[in-house]
Amino acid sequence: MKAKIVIESHKTGKSLSMYVKDRKKVNELMLVLIEAGFFVNYEPCYKDAIYEGCFICGDENVIKVCYKK
């Protein structure tokens, strides 16, 4: 699976954002990370024009899986 990886600001600190090619890939990658033991912050949904899901990573940082048209 190809993804564009970007480090962005997040309201609690930094986020490692992975942009994939479609919504289906967001859902697939979310399931892989859940099975690997990551804790879900929120399930995939639209936030403005971006479909994303988010994982908690430490106290201040998060990992986001995103799709943007």
Short mmCIF file of N, CA, C and O in Angstrom, two decimals:
data_model
loop_
_atom_site.label_atom_id
_atom_site.label_comp_id
_atom_site.label_asym_id
_atom_site.label_seq_id
_atom_site.Cartn_x
_atom_site.Cartn_y
_atom_site.Cartn_z
N MET A 1 0.85 -1.17 0.00
CA MET A 1 0.00 0.00 0.00
C MET A 1 0.89 1.24 0.00
O MET A 1 1.81 1.34 0.80
N LYS A 2 0.61 2.16 -0.90
CA LYS A 2 1.35 3.41 -0.95
C LYS A 2 0.64 4.46 -0.09
O LYS A 2 -0.59 4.50 -0.06
N ALA A 3 1.43 5.29 0.57
CA ALA A 3 0.87 6.37 1.38
C ALA A 3 1.85 7.54 1.40
O ALA A 3 3.06 7.34 1.32
N LYS A 4 1.30 8.72 1.51
CA LYS A 4 2.12 9.92 1.70
C LYS A 4 2.13 10.20 3.20
O LYS A 4 1.08 10.30 3.82
N ILE A 5 3.32 10.28 3.78
CA ILE A 5 3.47 10.48 5.22
C ILE A 5 3.83 11.94 5.49
O ILE A 5 4.78 12.47 4.91
N VAL A 6 3.06 12.59 6.39
CA VAL A 6 3.27 14.00 6.70
C VAL A 6 3.21 14.16 8.21
O VAL A 6 2.35 13.60 8.88
N ILE A 7 4.13 14.96 8.78
CA ILE A 7 4.06 15.33 10.19
C ILE A 7 3.38 16.68 10.27
O ILE A 7 3.80 17.64 9.63
N GLU A 8 2.26 16.74 11.03
CA GLU A 8 1.45 17.94 11.11
C GLU A 8 1.22 18.34 12.56
O GLU A 8 1.40 17.52 13.47
N SER A 9 0.79 19.56 12.75
CA SER A 9 0.39 20.00 14.09
C SER A 9 -0.98 19.43 14.40
O SER A 9 -1.83 19.29 13.53
N HIS A 10 -1.18 19.10 15.66
CA HIS A 10 -2.46 18.59 16.14
C HIS A 10 -2.80 19.38 17.39
O HIS A 10 -1.90 19.94 18.03
N LYS A 11 -4.05 19.42 17.78
CA LYS A 11 -4.45 20.23 18.94
C LYS A 11 -3.73 19.85 20.22
O LYS A 11 -3.54 20.67 21.11
N THR A 12 -3.28 18.59 20.33
CA THR A 12 -2.57 18.16 21.54
C THR A 12 -1.06 18.03 21.36
O THR A 12 -0.36 17.73 22.31
N GLY A 13 -0.57 18.23 20.16
CA GLY A 13 0.87 18.08 19.91
C GLY A 13 1.13 17.91 18.43
O GLY A 13 0.80 18.76 17.63
N LYS A 14 1.71 16.79 18.06
CA LYS A 14 2.02 16.49 16.65
C LYS A 14 1.24 15.27 16.20
O LYS A 14 0.87 14.42 17.01
N SER A 15 1.02 15.18 14.88
CA SER A 15 0.41 13.98 14.33
C SER A 15 1.24 13.48 13.16
O SER A 15 1.81 14.27 12.41
N LEU A 16 1.33 12.18 13.07
CA LEU A 16 1.91 11.54 11.92
C LEU A 16 0.71 11.16 11.06
O LEU A 16 -0.09 10.31 11.45
N SER A 17 0.54 11.84 9.93
CA SER A 17 -0.62 11.63 9.08
C SER A 17 -0.22 10.82 7.85
O SER A 17 0.74 11.16 7.17
N MET A 18 -0.97 9.75 7.60
CA MET A 18 -0.73 8.89 6.44
C MET A 18 -1.88 9.09 5.47
O MET A 18 -3.02 8.76 5.80
N TYR A 19 -1.59 9.66 4.30
CA TYR A 19 -2.61 9.90 3.29
C TYR A 19 -2.59 8.76 2.28
O TYR A 19 -1.56 8.49 1.68
N VAL A 20 -3.73 8.08 2.15
CA VAL A 20 -3.86 6.95 1.23
C VAL A 20 -4.80 7.33 0.09
O VAL A 20 -5.42 8.38 0.12
N LYS A 21 -4.95 6.42 -0.90
CA LYS A 21 -5.64 6.80 -2.14
C LYS A 21 -7.16 6.76 -2.09
O LYS A 21 -7.80 7.36 -2.94
N ASP A 22 -7.77 6.07 -1.12
CA ASP A 22 -9.24 6.07 -1.06
C ASP A 22 -9.73 5.68 0.34
O ASP A 22 -8.95 5.28 1.19
N ARG A 23 -11.04 5.84 0.54
CA ARG A 23 -11.64 5.55 1.85
C ARG A 23 -11.46 4.09 2.25
O ARG A 23 -11.25 3.79 3.43
N LYS A 24 -11.52 3.20 1.29
CA LYS A 24 -11.36 1.77 1.58
C LYS A 24 -9.99 1.50 2.20
O LYS A 24 -9.88 0.72 3.14
N LYS A 25 -8.96 2.16 1.69
CA LYS A 25 -7.61 1.98 2.23
C LYS A 25 -7.50 2.53 3.66
O LYS A 25 -6.79 1.98 4.49
N VAL A 26 -8.22 3.63 3.94
CA VAL A 26 -8.25 4.15 5.31
C VAL A 26 -8.79 3.08 6.24
O VAL A 26 -8.19 2.78 7.28
N ASN A 27 -9.92 2.49 5.87
CA ASN A 27 -10.54 1.47 6.72
C ASN A 27 -9.64 0.24 6.88
O ASN A 27 -9.51 -0.30 7.98
N GLU A 28 -9.00 -0.19 5.79
CA GLU A 28 -8.10 -1.35 5.86
C GLU A 28 -6.92 -1.08 6.80
O GLU A 28 -6.57 -1.92 7.62
N LEU A 29 -6.30 0.09 6.66
CA LEU A 29 -5.14 0.41 7.48
C LEU A 29 -5.55 0.58 8.95
O LEU A 29 -4.81 0.19 9.85
N MET A 30 -6.73 1.14 9.19
CA MET A 30 -7.22 1.25 10.57
C MET A 30 -7.33 -0.13 11.20
O MET A 30 -6.90 -0.34 12.34
N LEU A 31 -7.88 -1.10 10.46
CA LEU A 31 -8.02 -2.46 11.00
C LEU A 31 -6.67 -3.09 11.29
O LEU A 31 -6.49 -3.76 12.31
N VAL A 32 -5.71 -2.88 10.41
CA VAL A 32 -4.36 -3.43 10.62
C VAL A 32 -3.75 -2.86 11.89
O VAL A 32 -3.18 -3.60 12.71
N LEU A 33 -3.88 -1.55 12.10
CA LEU A 33 -3.30 -0.92 13.29
C LEU A 33 -4.04 -1.32 14.56
O LEU A 33 -3.42 -1.48 15.62
N ILE A 34 -5.35 -1.51 14.47
CA ILE A 34 -6.11 -1.99 15.63
C ILE A 34 -5.64 -3.39 16.01
O ILE A 34 -5.40 -3.68 17.19
N GLU A 35 -5.48 -4.26 15.02
CA GLU A 35 -5.01 -5.62 15.29
C GLU A 35 -3.59 -5.62 15.85
O GLU A 35 -3.22 -6.53 16.60
N ALA A 36 -2.80 -4.59 15.53
CA ALA A 36 -1.43 -4.48 16.05
C ALA A 36 -1.40 -3.94 17.48
O ALA A 36 -0.35 -3.89 18.09
N GLY A 37 -2.56 -3.51 17.99
CA GLY A 37 -2.63 -3.08 19.39
C GLY A 37 -2.67 -1.58 19.62
O GLY A 37 -2.62 -1.13 20.76
N PHE A 38 -2.79 -0.78 18.56
CA PHE A 38 -2.91 0.66 18.74
C PHE A 38 -4.30 1.00 19.29
O PHE A 38 -5.28 0.36 18.96
N PHE A 39 -4.38 2.05 20.14
CA PHE A 39 -5.63 2.47 20.73
C PHE A 39 -6.30 3.53 19.86
O PHE A 39 -5.70 4.54 19.51
N VAL A 40 -7.57 3.30 19.51
CA VAL A 40 -8.30 4.20 18.63
C VAL A 40 -8.72 5.46 19.39
O VAL A 40 -9.30 5.37 20.47
N ASN A 41 -8.43 6.61 18.80
CA ASN A 41 -8.90 7.89 19.33
C ASN A 41 -10.30 8.16 18.78
O ASN A 41 -11.20 8.50 19.52
N TYR A 42 -10.46 8.05 17.47
CA TYR A 42 -11.78 8.08 16.86
C TYR A 42 -11.78 7.26 15.57
O TYR A 42 -10.79 7.14 14.89
N GLU A 43 -12.93 6.65 15.28
CA GLU A 43 -13.10 5.81 14.09
C GLU A 43 -13.17 6.69 12.85
O GLU A 43 -13.46 7.89 12.94
N PRO A 44 -12.91 6.11 11.67
CA PRO A 44 -12.94 6.89 10.44
C PRO A 44 -14.27 7.63 10.24
O PRO A 44 -15.34 7.06 10.40
N CYS A 45 -14.14 8.90 9.91
CA CYS A 45 -15.29 9.75 9.63
C CYS A 45 -14.78 10.98 8.86
O CYS A 45 -13.58 11.18 8.74
N TYR A 46 -15.70 11.76 8.34
CA TYR A 46 -15.30 12.98 7.64
C TYR A 46 -15.07 14.10 8.65
O TYR A 46 -15.91 14.37 9.49
N LYS A 47 -13.92 14.72 8.57
CA LYS A 47 -13.56 15.93 9.31
C LYS A 47 -13.30 16.98 8.24
O LYS A 47 -12.27 16.92 7.56
N ASP A 48 -14.23 17.89 8.05
CA ASP A 48 -14.20 18.84 6.92
C ASP A 48 -14.20 18.03 5.63
O ASP A 48 -15.09 17.24 5.42
N ALA A 49 -13.22 18.18 4.76
CA ALA A 49 -13.19 17.47 3.48
C ALA A 49 -12.29 16.24 3.52
O ALA A 49 -12.01 15.64 2.49
N ILE A 50 -11.83 15.86 4.70
CA ILE A 50 -10.89 14.74 4.83
C ILE A 50 -11.57 13.59 5.58
O ILE A 50 -12.15 13.79 6.65
N TYR A 51 -11.49 12.40 5.01
CA TYR A 51 -11.97 11.18 5.67
C TYR A 51 -10.79 10.65 6.47
O TYR A 51 -9.73 10.37 5.91
N GLU A 52 -10.93 10.55 7.79
CA GLU A 52 -9.78 10.15 8.60
C GLU A 52 -10.20 9.37 9.83
O GLU A 52 -11.31 9.50 10.33
N GLY A 53 -9.27 8.56 10.29
CA GLY A 53 -9.37 7.86 11.56
C GLY A 53 -8.12 8.22 12.35
O GLY A 53 -7.13 8.66 11.78
N CYS A 54 -8.16 8.05 13.67
CA CYS A 54 -7.05 8.53 14.50
C CYS A 54 -6.75 7.56 15.63
O CYS A 54 -7.65 6.97 16.22
N PHE A 55 -5.47 7.41 15.93
CA PHE A 55 -4.99 6.58 17.03
C PHE A 55 -4.24 7.43 18.04
O PHE A 55 -3.57 8.39 17.68
N ILE A 56 -4.34 7.06 19.30
CA ILE A 56 -3.59 7.72 20.36
C ILE A 56 -2.17 7.16 20.37
O ILE A 56 -1.98 5.96 20.29
N CYS A 57 -1.20 8.04 20.46
CA CYS A 57 0.20 7.63 20.46
C CYS A 57 0.92 8.47 21.51
O CYS A 57 1.41 9.56 21.22
N GLY A 58 0.96 8.00 22.74
CA GLY A 58 1.55 8.77 23.82
C GLY A 58 0.56 9.79 24.36
O GLY A 58 -0.62 9.77 24.05
N ASP A 59 1.06 10.72 25.17
CA ASP A 59 0.19 11.71 25.80
C ASP A 59 -0.19 12.86 24.87
O ASP A 59 -1.26 13.43 24.99
N GLU A 60 0.68 13.21 23.93
CA GLU A 60 0.45 14.40 23.12
C GLU A 60 0.35 14.13 21.63
O GLU A 60 -0.14 14.97 20.89
N ASN A 61 0.78 12.99 21.17
CA ASN A 61 0.88 12.74 19.73
C ASN A 61 -0.16 11.73 19.27
O ASN A 61 -0.63 10.90 20.05
N VAL A 62 -0.49 11.82 17.98
CA VAL A 62 -1.47 10.90 17.40
C VAL A 62 -0.98 10.42 16.04
O VAL A 62 -0.10 11.03 15.43
N ILE A 63 -1.57 9.33 15.59
CA ILE A 63 -1.35 8.82 14.23
C ILE A 63 -2.69 8.90 13.53
O ILE A 63 -3.70 8.40 14.04
N LYS A 64 -2.73 9.56 12.36
CA LYS A 64 -3.97 9.68 11.60
C LYS A 64 -3.81 8.96 10.27
O LYS A 64 -2.74 9.01 9.65
N VAL A 65 -4.88 8.30 9.83
CA VAL A 65 -4.96 7.68 8.52
C VAL A 65 -6.00 8.48 7.76
O VAL A 65 -7.14 8.60 8.21
N CYS A 66 -5.62 9.07 6.61
CA CYS A 66 -6.47 10.05 5.93
C CYS A 66 -6.64 9.76 4.45
O CYS A 66 -5.76 9.21 3.81
N TYR A 67 -7.78 10.22 3.94
CA TYR A 67 -8.05 10.26 2.50
C TYR A 67 -8.64 11.63 2.20
O TYR A 67 -9.57 12.07 2.85
N LYS A 68 -8.05 12.31 1.22
CA LYS A 68 -8.53 13.63 0.81
C LYS A 68 -8.76 13.60 -0.69
O LYS A 68 -7.89 13.20 -1.45
N LYS A 69 -9.97 14.00 -1.11
CA LYS A 69 -10.30 14.04 -2.53
C LYS A 69 -9.43 15.01 -3.27
O LYS A 69 -9.03 16.01 -2.79
#
